[in-house]
Every structure is written in C-alpha cells, then in structure tokens.
C-alpha cells in the first residue's frame, strides 16, 4: 500500500490541516516512505496474536463518586483566546 | 570547584550540612546559566523569582532545623511539556507559546514536596516529536560537546542543561528514546523508568501508551535519588502502578558478580557507527572484568519495534493533539471566516512540520480501511515484542545495547528524510514498546570526541537491578567525569 | 399508492444521576452558572488524564440487567475522534466494539397489543458541553459544565414500526431508568433524549431503505410528531420517484417540521481506537449477582402485587406502576387513607388530566400524598360530597392547600342533617308542582331537575343520597 495525494488530502481534512500544493507533494512522499517502511510488519505472522491493549496488566481502576470542589471559572477560562459571559466564545456554530 | 559543577547528591549534602546557603547555590547556577545559556540555548523559560522565593522559605526551615526534604534546596530543570502551575508550559510549540497551566503535574508536586527548586523549563522537540530538538518552535539547543551539533531529542534541553552544569538534574520525557538518546549525545545519565512507575498526570501527552517521565542526572547515584522522589502510585493516573515503595539508592552497589548481562548480537547490526560498536565491545569487557556473566540473547522481533512505534505513537498523537483547536487555550489564528476555518488555520499555523507529519500519519493508520492493516497489526506485533523480551529475561538480568547507533549529528543533517532520523531511535524504541525501564550511561567518545551512551534494560519494575548494573558500569569507567567543551568543534 | 413498512431504531442517551462526572470529581448537578462545574480534566487541558467513576459502571450494569441484557465480563473504552466546540479533547470517550451490555429487550404494550423490542447494546460514554447562541454578537458560547457528565447510550434493534410503538418504548425505558434511580429522566432538561433512525420500504421488500437520523429529541410528543412527519416525507419522496439520502434531520418541534442538516457524503471517519489512558472493565459473576440482587421491584412485578394486595383491576395496576413516581405516590397516599380504588381513581382521573394540562410531573405537583389522603378520607366519612371534592381538589392543585382547610374556609361541609334537608325538599316540591306532576306521569327526568334545584339552593353541599331518599319519600307520599 502506498499513500496517494488523495489520501493525504483526505487525512489533512480529517486532521483540520490545510496544505499548500508543495506541502502536499512533500507530505505525500514522506508518508509514502514511512508507510512503505511500516509495511514490513505485514510480513510477520500475527495469527492468533492478541493485540496489546495495555502494557501493564491493569483492570478496573475506579474512582469514588465523591464531589470535590471545581476550579474557579476565571482559572478555567484563563487561557481561552476569546470569552464572553463566563463562556468561551467561538464563531457561530452552524448546524 | 564551582558549586554548579557538583553532583546533586553532593550539593544536597552541602546544603543540609549548612556548608553553603541555598541562595549561594542558586546564585552559582544562575550565573552559570547566564554564562553558558547564550551558547547552548537550552531553556525556554527561567523562573528566578519563584526560585529565590522558594530558596528563602527553605532556608528558613533549614535554619530552624526543620526537614527540607531529600532534594532540599537543589535546583532542577523541567522539560517544557510537564505542567507547572502558573509557569508557561509550551511544548516548544507556537500552539502553546502562551499557555499557562492551572495545575501542577504530579511529578512537579513531588519534586517540590521533596524540596527541589525549579530553575526553569527546558527546550525540546515540538510536542516531543523529534530526535534532535530541532523541531522546537522556540530555539535551537546546541550540544555542549560541540555547539554545531544537536543535543539529541526530544528532551534535548533537559540533557544539555545537566551536561553544561546549568542544573543538577532535570526531568525529561521518553516516548521512543527522548531521554536516553539525548543523554547519550550529551554524556549524562538518562533514565526512562518502567511504564506506570511514574505518574503521567500533567505530562502533556504525545503517545499515551508509551510516554514516561524520567530524570537526567550527572551520575547513576543522582538518578536513584531522583527516582526515589518521583516514583510511586498516583490515583490521578489510571495507568500508574500501585506497588510497594522501593528505596532505589539501596541498588547503588558496585557489584555485578551474580548478574547475567544479555547481549542481543543479532539486533546490533550494520547501521552502527564503528566507534559506537567499539565502545559497546569495551563496555562488555568492562562488565565482564567486573565479574558479570555475559550471555547472548535473542531479540528477533526488536527490529520491528520502529515500524510498530511509528504506527502506535502517531495514532495516539493524532488523537492527543486534537484538543489544540484554538478554542479553549493555545494559538488561535487571527483571521478566519467560520468555525471550520478557525480550526484549520489555528492548527495549520500553530503546529510545525514534524508535528503535522505525525498527526497525518496517525490519522492515516487509524482511518477507516487501514485500521486493521496498521494499528491493529502494530498492537499484535507489540505483543510479540513484549513476549520476546520476557523470554530474553529468562536468561539474563539486564540487557545491554548501545543507546543510539550514532553520535550527535550536525543541525539539519536529517532534514531531507524524516525516516532517516526515525532510524536513529532503533535501539531506544523497543524499550517503550515493551514498557520496560532503560537507562543510558556515559560509555565513551568517538574519534571526534563526541559522547557515546551505553544503554541497560531490565524487566518491568526491576529498576533496582538496572541501577545496580548501571552503577557498577559507571564506577568502573571514567567517562562521566569528563566535562563538555562548550566549543564549536569541526 | 403502495403500502409501506416503517423501520425505526432508537438510540437513547440517558445521563446517569451520579454525583460526579465520569472521569473527574466535578459535580454533575444541573443548572449551575456556565463553566463553574469544571476542572482541568473535564475541560481537556493538556496533561490531564481520566479516571473512571465506579458508579457509572454500576448504573450501566443495572440498566443492562433491567432490560434483559447480557453483561460483558470484559469491556473497554475507546476514543471517538471528531472536532466540535462542545468536545474539549476533540475525542469522546465511548465504547466501540466491547460495550458493557449486549443483547437485551423490553416489552411494550400499544392499545393492548404486546410486542418485544430488542436492545442491541448499552454502552457508557461522556456527554458533551452545551453551546449557547449569543443573539447579540452572533457568536456561539461554550459552557463546559455538561462536559463528561456520564451517559449510557441504549441502542434498540430496528424493531419499531410506528410512532406509538416508539413512544411506548421510550415510556417503558424512562420508567425503567426511574425505577432503577440511575437517571432522573428529565427530558426537558435533556437528561433523557433520543435519536431516531428511520427508513421506509414497500411491504414485502427484504432490504432496508436508506435511513435518516434525527438527533436529540427530548419529549414524547417530539418523537411522535417527528416519526409521523418523517414517515410521510420519505414515502412522498419515493412515490414521486425520488431517493432518500442518508442524512441528518433537524426537528423543529414548534413548527412541526424537519430539515435536512447535512448529507452523509461527507461521512465522518471517527477513527475509533482503544483509550490508552483507561483500564479494561472486568466484571465478576459475583459483582453482577450483587447488583442483580439489589435491583428494586420493577414495574411488572409491582403490577402483579397491586392486583393481589390492593384488589385493583389490571388496567389500574398497569397505569399506576408505569412510573415509579406515580406508584410511590399511590402507595403512600393509600397507606394514609386505605382506600386503594379511590386513590387509584383520583390519580388516574382528574390528577393526571391536570398534570398533563400543566405539563408537569407528579413529583412537581403541589398536591402531596397527605393532602390527597385527607381529601379521600373526607369523602369516605361523608364530610364532603364527591362533587365538592372535585372542586376542592382543583384548589389543592392550584394552591397546595390542605383539603380540610379549604373545606373549613369555604364552608363546604356536606349537609347531612335530615331535618334541614327535609324542610328544603318540601319547599322545592311545593314550588315546582309541574315537575312533580311530570314525574308522576312517568317522566323520570323531572326528578333530576328537582335534585338540581335542591343542590343549587345548598351550593352543592347537601348529601345527594339523603336528598334523593327524602325527595322520593315526599313525592310518593
């Protein structure tokens, strides 16, 4: 499998990135090179091999359902580029 | 001898014995920074004001004969992807250039509780993606051993500050070698602990299943002391291991007589620099002479680690970096037409080239139709690599391999092919894939005088064995005593 | 026109009534000032990590058991990646291929026709924040209080065939979740909401038609009306030779019209993968059995008990037990006045009618169990007539006042004094000789007129039984 320009356009869209024609060319080459390299894995027999879900043998890590104080709103919004009326402000969301 | 050039253990002792005041220590380190930093460019942010304030508090306590902690008054640097409350944490990205966390990472809390003083935040590859610190949006950190070369990465700043005596120790993070490789390039000790030993809470995620925080130090002893402070269960991190507390300084025994050192001959092949190969062979001799048994081990799947790594790490990264969308924090583009335009412009302008490359690669391997071929298969191969190590450790206590196939390279050397740069991680990546601990210890120099690192790997949560072998190696060599030139070599 | 079959599947989202959010210790309570129930974790700040709330698993397992699902012994959480301003991490933690509960069903009853609706799965996930349109600036404001409030998503099989069945299914589900106390089911607050997937196909056709999806319907009426609307629309499109596009419909409840929002050509690719920051959920038989044993008495069991214990007709028992709140209101009221049929009649009659008119729930009504019990006792003791009682109840409903107080205040005590009534009856008989003559000539209706005159004279307070008895005695003398 090799990566096409169309693939790169599609994944750039999914990633919310825009590429110039030149970048598109470059990333297509880069990604193809890396993906071709990664294709070496397809030669390995993985029949009946379970995918690693967690490197540690962990399960059932839970937290108690007890309320703790939330943060001040000023703190929560401190890093927001644009805010209004105690909220983060974004351009109109069109549905 | 200048105060700044002492080890962490020695300076902590001097402070505790009141041979020096904490302020004198800080003065010494900050004046060293003033002198050397213009050449090395390892810090993104310095926090003098807070540091001196903390120094005063600690000194008062000390003068009242109160306990100031194991690291009482010791100045330490933090990689800029570890959250510090009220201090900018940028990940060396334009995206987070002005981001100030509102909470402390668990490791920062632990360090401060142990009396450490934070000097500042260190430079790194953007979002820890890179092996040279060149992808930083902020600055170019130079290798103190040759200012025309890279310090390694992604924790290049953290390695350089310890190497150049601009901190007694520092914290880095290691996803595919980001602690060990720069430690090797800068001739310091770099420890990547077992996945789960140190809380990741507050470490800005690159690849969640691989990331681990660890220390850079001047000696193995210092690494053990740092590990004592930062290791341990954290209820804020689901993947943190709930184990009994271990005193790692107990491992500082110069003795490997009952240790079996595994040598994966098949894995150390062609790509390796002959000087590195030579240093590695000498390291084997050193341990053999110290009484260790040398045992060949098989790591047949280790060579697949790199491909596995670049699939898993980028997949997780593509998801982890989705949150940088210009809405709640971080860079927001100035001009945009609508919401989607805001997303696209903010991310396109806020991320650098390597970060975009990895986000796209990760998006690709997770996208519909490719998941099974890449992501799922990589996780299956990961299982094989884990099993491979388990088996190898049935026959040895600690595996020894070089940290990197080469020594530090010139700036821009790998610009043409990202894949070439990725191949530099071949010896460090298997450890992350298998979640194991690894440590890089100074192991010699190449013909040009550039540092070479030797890496030790142990079973999961067997840091005691790991540190004992590393300590013994260090005690039987002198490389760690050498100081960098701070010159532009040819 | 051909005959069409409608295929409906519902995806129901229920906010779990835990104290805290799914992955942090922030409160889940509704109605707080924007962004005041937030912390670095639920607002997706860099470096933060989730830790699962144990109650979420317990509540989801309860819901699974009560809907006859199989509980997964091994389950995991996954990331669903997409960008939206109400989703701080740009991924929602949900469950993809290994949900907590699978393969259940619930039974519905529409006008006496019983049917089983299959449940494909129930999984846990986090809610998104709230977007508020700022009319002044034209921008959208983001309130993150609801971010990471725990949800279960209950996915039905495409077994539903019409709006009535959909509503019955939702009502049953709502009642079940209320009984379990895992969701407060306040639909108007959005804590229980429903996505409708709907397609039509000519009767006899095997393959499904193209379906549309309508998200976030939060009343039974909206569900009902949307289904009627969308069914008609799809059939019309097909009848006119058009094709149905796989798209999302936005339902305008006020106007009763649906709009196509976006075509799914631009299909989202959510890039699900296992959440590396969370551990698998591995449940033992013991854990599941413990929850099974702690489940409350569910409606169908309660119904049988009502028939047995209170001698209620099946119809009454079914309606009273349909909602936990109604059942509890019934039981408490009856424990105070011990007249099950009367309590049942009141609840099922005037009370329900008035609640529906006001669109409020029984627990939000001003009428308490004590008040209704008092009212019924007053009738039982003959202190007031049932006609007066209706009048009193209306006042109770409006003001929340005690029945006794209203009776006293307004002097509504029933007149049962035979002497006084006799006098009055004689007076009325005397004044209406024509009516008496009509009665004697066989016009039974004339008696009603006379009773009416007497009641009018006493403002309805005369005991009707005594009035009837004395009137007949006097006329027939």
PDB file of N, CA and C in Angstrom, chain B residues 360-414:
ATOM      1  N   UNK B 360      -0.769  13.518  10.700  1.00  0.00           N
ATOM      2  CA  UNK B 360      -1.358  12.955   9.484  1.00  0.00           C
ATOM      3  C   UNK B 360      -1.078  11.453   9.362  1.00  0.00           C
ATOM      4  N   UNK B 361       0.127  11.066   9.723  1.00  0.00           N
ATOM      5  CA  UNK B 361       0.439   9.636   9.685  1.00  0.00           C
ATOM      6  C   UNK B 361      -0.481   8.869  10.640  1.00  0.00           C
ATOM      7  N   UNK B 362      -0.652   9.417  11.830  1.00  0.00           N
ATOM      8  CA  UNK B 362      -1.518   8.770  12.825  1.00  0.00           C
ATOM      9  C   UNK B 362      -2.963   8.727  12.370  1.00  0.00           C
ATOM     10  N   UNK B 363      -3.411   9.806  11.740  1.00  0.00           N
ATOM     11  CA  UNK B 363      -4.777   9.851  11.218  1.00  0.00           C
ATOM     12  C   UNK B 363      -4.942   8.783  10.135  1.00  0.00           C
ATOM     13  N   UNK B 364      -3.898   8.666   9.331  1.00  0.00           N
ATOM     14  CA  UNK B 364      -3.928   7.678   8.242  1.00  0.00           C
ATOM     15  C   UNK B 364      -4.071   6.256   8.777  1.00  0.00           C
ATOM     16  N   UNK B 365      -3.241   5.897   9.746  1.00  0.00           N
ATOM     17  CA  UNK B 365      -3.259   4.499  10.211  1.00  0.00           C
ATOM     18  C   UNK B 365      -4.527   4.152  10.991  1.00  0.00           C
ATOM     19  N   UNK B 366      -5.240   5.179  11.472  1.00  0.00           N
ATOM     20  CA  UNK B 366      -6.499   4.910  12.184  1.00  0.00           C
ATOM     21  C   UNK B 366      -7.709   5.017  11.272  1.00  0.00           C
ATOM     22  N   UNK B 367      -7.511   5.564  10.079  1.00  0.00           N
ATOM     23  CA  UNK B 367      -8.690   5.874   9.269  1.00  0.00           C
ATOM     24  C   UNK B 367      -9.308   4.595   8.723  1.00  0.00           C
ATOM     25  N   UNK B 368     -10.568   4.736   8.374  1.00  0.00           N
ATOM     26  CA  UNK B 368     -11.345   3.544   8.064  1.00  0.00           C
ATOM     27  C   UNK B 368     -10.739   2.844   6.862  1.00  0.00           C
ATOM     28  N   UNK B 369     -10.605   1.550   6.971  1.00  0.00           N
ATOM     29  CA  UNK B 369      -9.997   0.779   5.906  1.00  0.00           C
ATOM     30  C   UNK B 369      -8.531   0.448   6.172  1.00  0.00           C
ATOM     31  N   UNK B 370      -7.875   1.239   7.026  1.00  0.00           N
ATOM     32  CA  UNK B 370      -6.459   0.986   7.296  1.00  0.00           C
ATOM     33  C   UNK B 370      -6.191   0.497   8.713  1.00  0.00           C
ATOM     34  N   UNK B 371      -7.204   0.617   9.570  1.00  0.00           N
ATOM     35  CA  UNK B 371      -7.025   0.312  10.988  1.00  0.00           C
ATOM     36  C   UNK B 371      -6.426  -1.078  11.219  1.00  0.00           C
ATOM     37  N   UNK B 372      -7.023  -2.079  10.584  1.00  0.00           N
ATOM     38  CA  UNK B 372      -6.561  -3.453  10.804  1.00  0.00           C
ATOM     39  C   UNK B 372      -5.146  -3.675  10.275  1.00  0.00           C
ATOM     40  N   UNK B 373      -4.892  -3.102   9.105  1.00  0.00           N
ATOM     41  CA  UNK B 373      -3.597  -3.332   8.470  1.00  0.00           C
ATOM     42  C   UNK B 373      -2.464  -2.670   9.245  1.00  0.00           C
ATOM     43  N   UNK B 374      -2.745  -1.545   9.856  1.00  0.00           N
ATOM     44  CA  UNK B 374      -1.679  -0.828  10.547  1.00  0.00           C
ATOM     45  C   UNK B 374      -1.819  -0.876  12.066  1.00  0.00           C
ATOM     46  N   UNK B 375      -2.818  -0.172  12.582  1.00  0.00           N
ATOM     47  CA  UNK B 375      -2.889  -0.028  14.034  1.00  0.00           C
ATOM     48  C   UNK B 375      -3.041  -1.373  14.742  1.00  0.00           C
ATOM     49  N   UNK B 376      -3.991  -2.165  14.279  1.00  0.00           N
ATOM     50  CA  UNK B 376      -4.245  -3.435  14.961  1.00  0.00           C
ATOM     51  C   UNK B 376      -3.027  -4.364  14.816  1.00  0.00           C
ATOM     52  N   UNK B 377      -2.483  -4.407  13.620  1.00  0.00           N
ATOM     53  CA  UNK B 377      -1.323  -5.262  13.395  1.00  0.00           C
ATOM     54  C   UNK B 377      -0.143  -4.803  14.263  1.00  0.00           C
ATOM     55  N   UNK B 378       0.034  -3.495  14.370  1.00  0.00           N
ATOM     56  CA  UNK B 378       1.133  -2.979  15.191  1.00  0.00           C
ATOM     57  C   UNK B 378       0.960  -3.415  16.643  1.00  0.00           C
ATOM     58  N   UNK B 379      -0.282  -3.392  17.129  1.00  0.00           N
ATOM     59  CA  UNK B 379      -0.512  -3.815  18.513  1.00  0.00           C
ATOM     60  C   UNK B 379      -0.280  -5.322  18.672  1.00  0.00           C
ATOM     61  N   UNK B 380      -0.495  -6.069  17.603  1.00  0.00           N
ATOM     62  CA  UNK B 380      -0.198  -7.511  17.657  1.00  0.00           C
ATOM     63  C   UNK B 380       1.311  -7.741  17.672  1.00  0.00           C
ATOM     64  N   UNK B 381       2.015  -6.994  16.823  1.00  0.00           N
ATOM     65  CA  UNK B 381       3.473  -7.128  16.810  1.00  0.00           C
ATOM     66  C   UNK B 381       4.034  -6.675  18.162  1.00  0.00           C
ATOM     67  N   UNK B 382       3.370  -5.683  18.740  1.00  0.00           N
ATOM     68  CA  UNK B 382       3.798  -5.219  20.058  1.00  0.00           C
ATOM     69  C   UNK B 382       3.766  -6.379  21.052  1.00  0.00           C
ATOM     70  N   UNK B 383       2.708  -7.167  20.975  1.00  0.00           N
ATOM     71  CA  UNK B 383       2.600  -8.333  21.852  1.00  0.00           C
ATOM     72  C   UNK B 383       3.801  -9.266  21.642  1.00  0.00           C
ATOM     73  N   UNK B 384       4.173  -9.463  20.377  1.00  0.00           N
ATOM     74  CA  UNK B 384       5.309 -10.343  20.081  1.00  0.00           C
ATOM     75  C   UNK B 384       6.606  -9.778  20.659  1.00  0.00           C
ATOM     76  N   UNK B 385       6.755  -8.466  20.594  1.00  0.00           N
ATOM     77  CA  UNK B 385       7.972  -7.834  21.131  1.00  0.00           C
ATOM     78  C   UNK B 385       8.011  -7.978  22.652  1.00  0.00           C
ATOM     79  N   UNK B 386       6.864  -7.781  23.280  1.00  0.00           N
ATOM     80  CA  UNK B 386       6.785  -7.943  24.733  1.00  0.00           C
ATOM     81  C   UNK B 386       7.189  -9.364  25.131  1.00  0.00           C
ATOM     82  N   UNK B 387       6.626 -10.344  24.416  1.00  0.00           N
ATOM     83  CA  UNK B 387       6.942 -11.761  24.694  1.00  0.00           C
ATOM     84  C   UNK B 387       8.431 -12.032  24.486  1.00  0.00           C
ATOM     85  N   UNK B 388       8.952 -11.410  23.424  1.00  0.00           N
ATOM     86  CA  UNK B 388      10.351 -11.573  23.076  1.00  0.00           C
ATOM     87  C   UNK B 388      11.257 -11.138  24.233  1.00  0.00           C
ATOM     88  N   UNK B 389      10.967 -10.001  24.796  1.00  0.00           N
ATOM     89  CA  UNK B 389      11.758  -9.511  25.930  1.00  0.00           C
ATOM     90  C   UNK B 389      11.586 -10.430  27.146  1.00  0.00           C
ATOM     91  N   UNK B 390      10.352 -10.848  27.384  1.00  0.00           N
ATOM     92  CA  UNK B 390      10.083 -11.722  28.539  1.00  0.00           C
ATOM     93  C   UNK B 390      10.968 -12.952  28.463  1.00  0.00           C
ATOM     94  N   UNK B 391      11.009 -13.512  27.270  1.00  0.00           N
ATOM     95  CA  UNK B 391      11.814 -14.715  27.064  1.00  0.00           C
ATOM     96  C   UNK B 391      13.290 -14.421  27.263  1.00  0.00           C
ATOM     97  N   UNK B 392      13.730 -13.295  26.719  1.00  0.00           N
ATOM     98  CA  UNK B 392      15.149 -12.931  26.845  1.00  0.00           C
ATOM     99  C   UNK B 392      15.525 -12.784  28.315  1.00  0.00           C
ATOM    100  N   UNK B 393      14.607 -12.242  29.105  1.00  0.00           N
ATOM    101  CA  UNK B 393      14.914 -12.036  30.525  1.00  0.00           C
ATOM    102  C   UNK B 393      14.849 -13.329  31.347  1.00  0.00           C
ATOM    103  N   UNK B 394      14.425 -14.399  30.693  1.00  0.00           N
ATOM    104  CA  UNK B 394      14.536 -15.689  31.397  1.00  0.00           C
ATOM    105  C   UNK B 394      15.998 -16.094  31.488  1.00  0.00           C
ATOM    106  N   UNK B 395      16.813 -15.538  30.599  1.00  0.00           N
ATOM    107  CA  UNK B 395      18.219 -15.931  30.541  1.00  0.00           C
ATOM    108  C   UNK B 395      19.200 -14.861  30.997  1.00  0.00           C
ATOM    109  N   UNK B 396      18.697 -13.701  31.377  1.00  0.00           N
ATOM    110  CA  UNK B 396      19.620 -12.655  31.837  1.00  0.00           C
ATOM    111  C   UNK B 396      18.896 -11.702  32.774  1.00  0.00           C
ATOM    112  N   UNK B 397      19.694 -10.890  33.500  1.00  0.00           N
ATOM    113  CA  UNK B 397      19.117  -9.909  34.424  1.00  0.00           C
ATOM    114  C   UNK B 397      18.902  -8.575  33.727  1.00  0.00           C
ATOM    115  N   UNK B 398      19.908  -8.185  32.961  1.00  0.00           N
ATOM    116  CA  UNK B 398      19.876  -6.875  32.327  1.00  0.00           C
ATOM    117  C   UNK B 398      20.404  -7.035  30.908  1.00  0.00           C
ATOM    118  N   UNK B 399      19.725  -6.380  29.964  1.00  0.00           N
ATOM    119  CA  UNK B 399      20.217  -6.410  28.580  1.00  0.00           C
ATOM    120  C   UNK B 399      21.012  -5.131  28.342  1.00  0.00           C
ATOM    121  N   UNK B 400      22.134  -5.278  27.631  1.00  0.00           N
ATOM    122  CA  UNK B 400      22.947  -4.099  27.324  1.00  0.00           C
ATOM    123  C   UNK B 400      23.019  -3.916  25.812  1.00  0.00           C
ATOM    124  N   UNK B 401      22.702  -2.698  25.356  1.00  0.00           N
ATOM    125  CA  UNK B 401      22.882  -2.338  23.936  1.00  0.00           C
ATOM    126  C   UNK B 401      23.330  -0.878  23.888  1.00  0.00           C
ATOM    127  N   UNK B 402      23.865  -0.430  22.763  1.00  0.00           N
ATOM    128  CA  UNK B 402      24.174   1.000  22.664  1.00  0.00           C
ATOM    129  C   UNK B 402      22.873   1.785  22.772  1.00  0.00           C
ATOM    130  N   UNK B 403      22.956   3.054  23.191  1.00  0.00           N
ATOM    131  CA  UNK B 403      21.742   3.855  23.269  1.00  0.00           C
ATOM    132  C   UNK B 403      21.310   4.301  21.874  1.00  0.00           C
ATOM    133  N   UNK B 404      22.294   4.664  21.049  1.00  0.00           N
ATOM    134  CA  UNK B 404      21.997   5.104  19.683  1.00  0.00           C
ATOM    135  C   UNK B 404      23.066   4.549  18.755  1.00  0.00           C
ATOM    136  N   UNK B 405      22.709   4.308  17.510  1.00  0.00           N
ATOM    137  CA  UNK B 405      23.698   3.746  16.583  1.00  0.00           C
ATOM    138  C   UNK B 405      24.793   4.744  16.214  1.00  0.00           C
ATOM    139  N   UNK B 406      24.518   6.041  16.424  1.00  0.00           N
ATOM    140  CA  UNK B 406      25.484   7.076  16.061  1.00  0.00           C
ATOM    141  C   UNK B 406      25.652   8.080  17.193  1.00  0.00           C
ATOM    142  N   UNK B 407      26.651   8.938  17.019  1.00  0.00           N
ATOM    143  CA  UNK B 407      26.808  10.052  17.946  1.00  0.00           C
ATOM    144  C   UNK B 407      26.086  11.259  17.357  1.00  0.00           C
ATOM    145  N   UNK B 408      26.143  12.362  18.095  1.00  0.00           N
ATOM    146  CA  UNK B 408      25.396  13.552  17.703  1.00  0.00           C
ATOM    147  C   UNK B 408      25.714  13.996  16.272  1.00  0.00           C
ATOM    148  N   UNK B 409      24.696  14.474  15.599  1.00  0.00           N
ATOM    149  CA  UNK B 409      24.870  14.912  14.207  1.00  0.00           C
ATOM    150  C   UNK B 409      24.725  16.428  14.086  1.00  0.00           C
ATOM    151  N   UNK B 410      25.118  16.921  12.921  1.00  0.00           N
ATOM    152  CA  UNK B 410      25.046  18.366  12.649  1.00  0.00           C
ATOM    153  C   UNK B 410      23.594  18.807  12.473  1.00  0.00           C
ATOM    154  N   UNK B 411      23.348  20.059  12.762  1.00  0.00           N
ATOM    155  CA  UNK B 411      22.000  20.599  12.530  1.00  0.00           C
ATOM    156  C   UNK B 411      21.612  20.415  11.064  1.00  0.00           C
ATOM    157  N   UNK B 412      20.406  19.999  10.865  1.00  0.00           N
ATOM    158  CA  UNK B 412      19.893  19.880   9.503  1.00  0.00           C
ATOM    159  C   UNK B 412      20.318  18.623   8.766  1.00  0.00           C
ATOM    160  N   UNK B 413      21.105  17.770   9.438  1.00  0.00           N
ATOM    161  CA  UNK B 413      21.638  16.592   8.741  1.00  0.00           C
ATOM    162  C   UNK B 413      20.540  15.663   8.223  1.00  0.00           C
ATOM    163  N   UNK B 414      19.418  15.624   8.932  1.00  0.00           N
ATOM    164  CA  UNK B 414      18.369  14.688   8.529  1.00  0.00           C
ATOM    165  C   UNK B 414      17.150  15.388   7.951  1.00  0.00           C
TER     166      UNK B 414
END
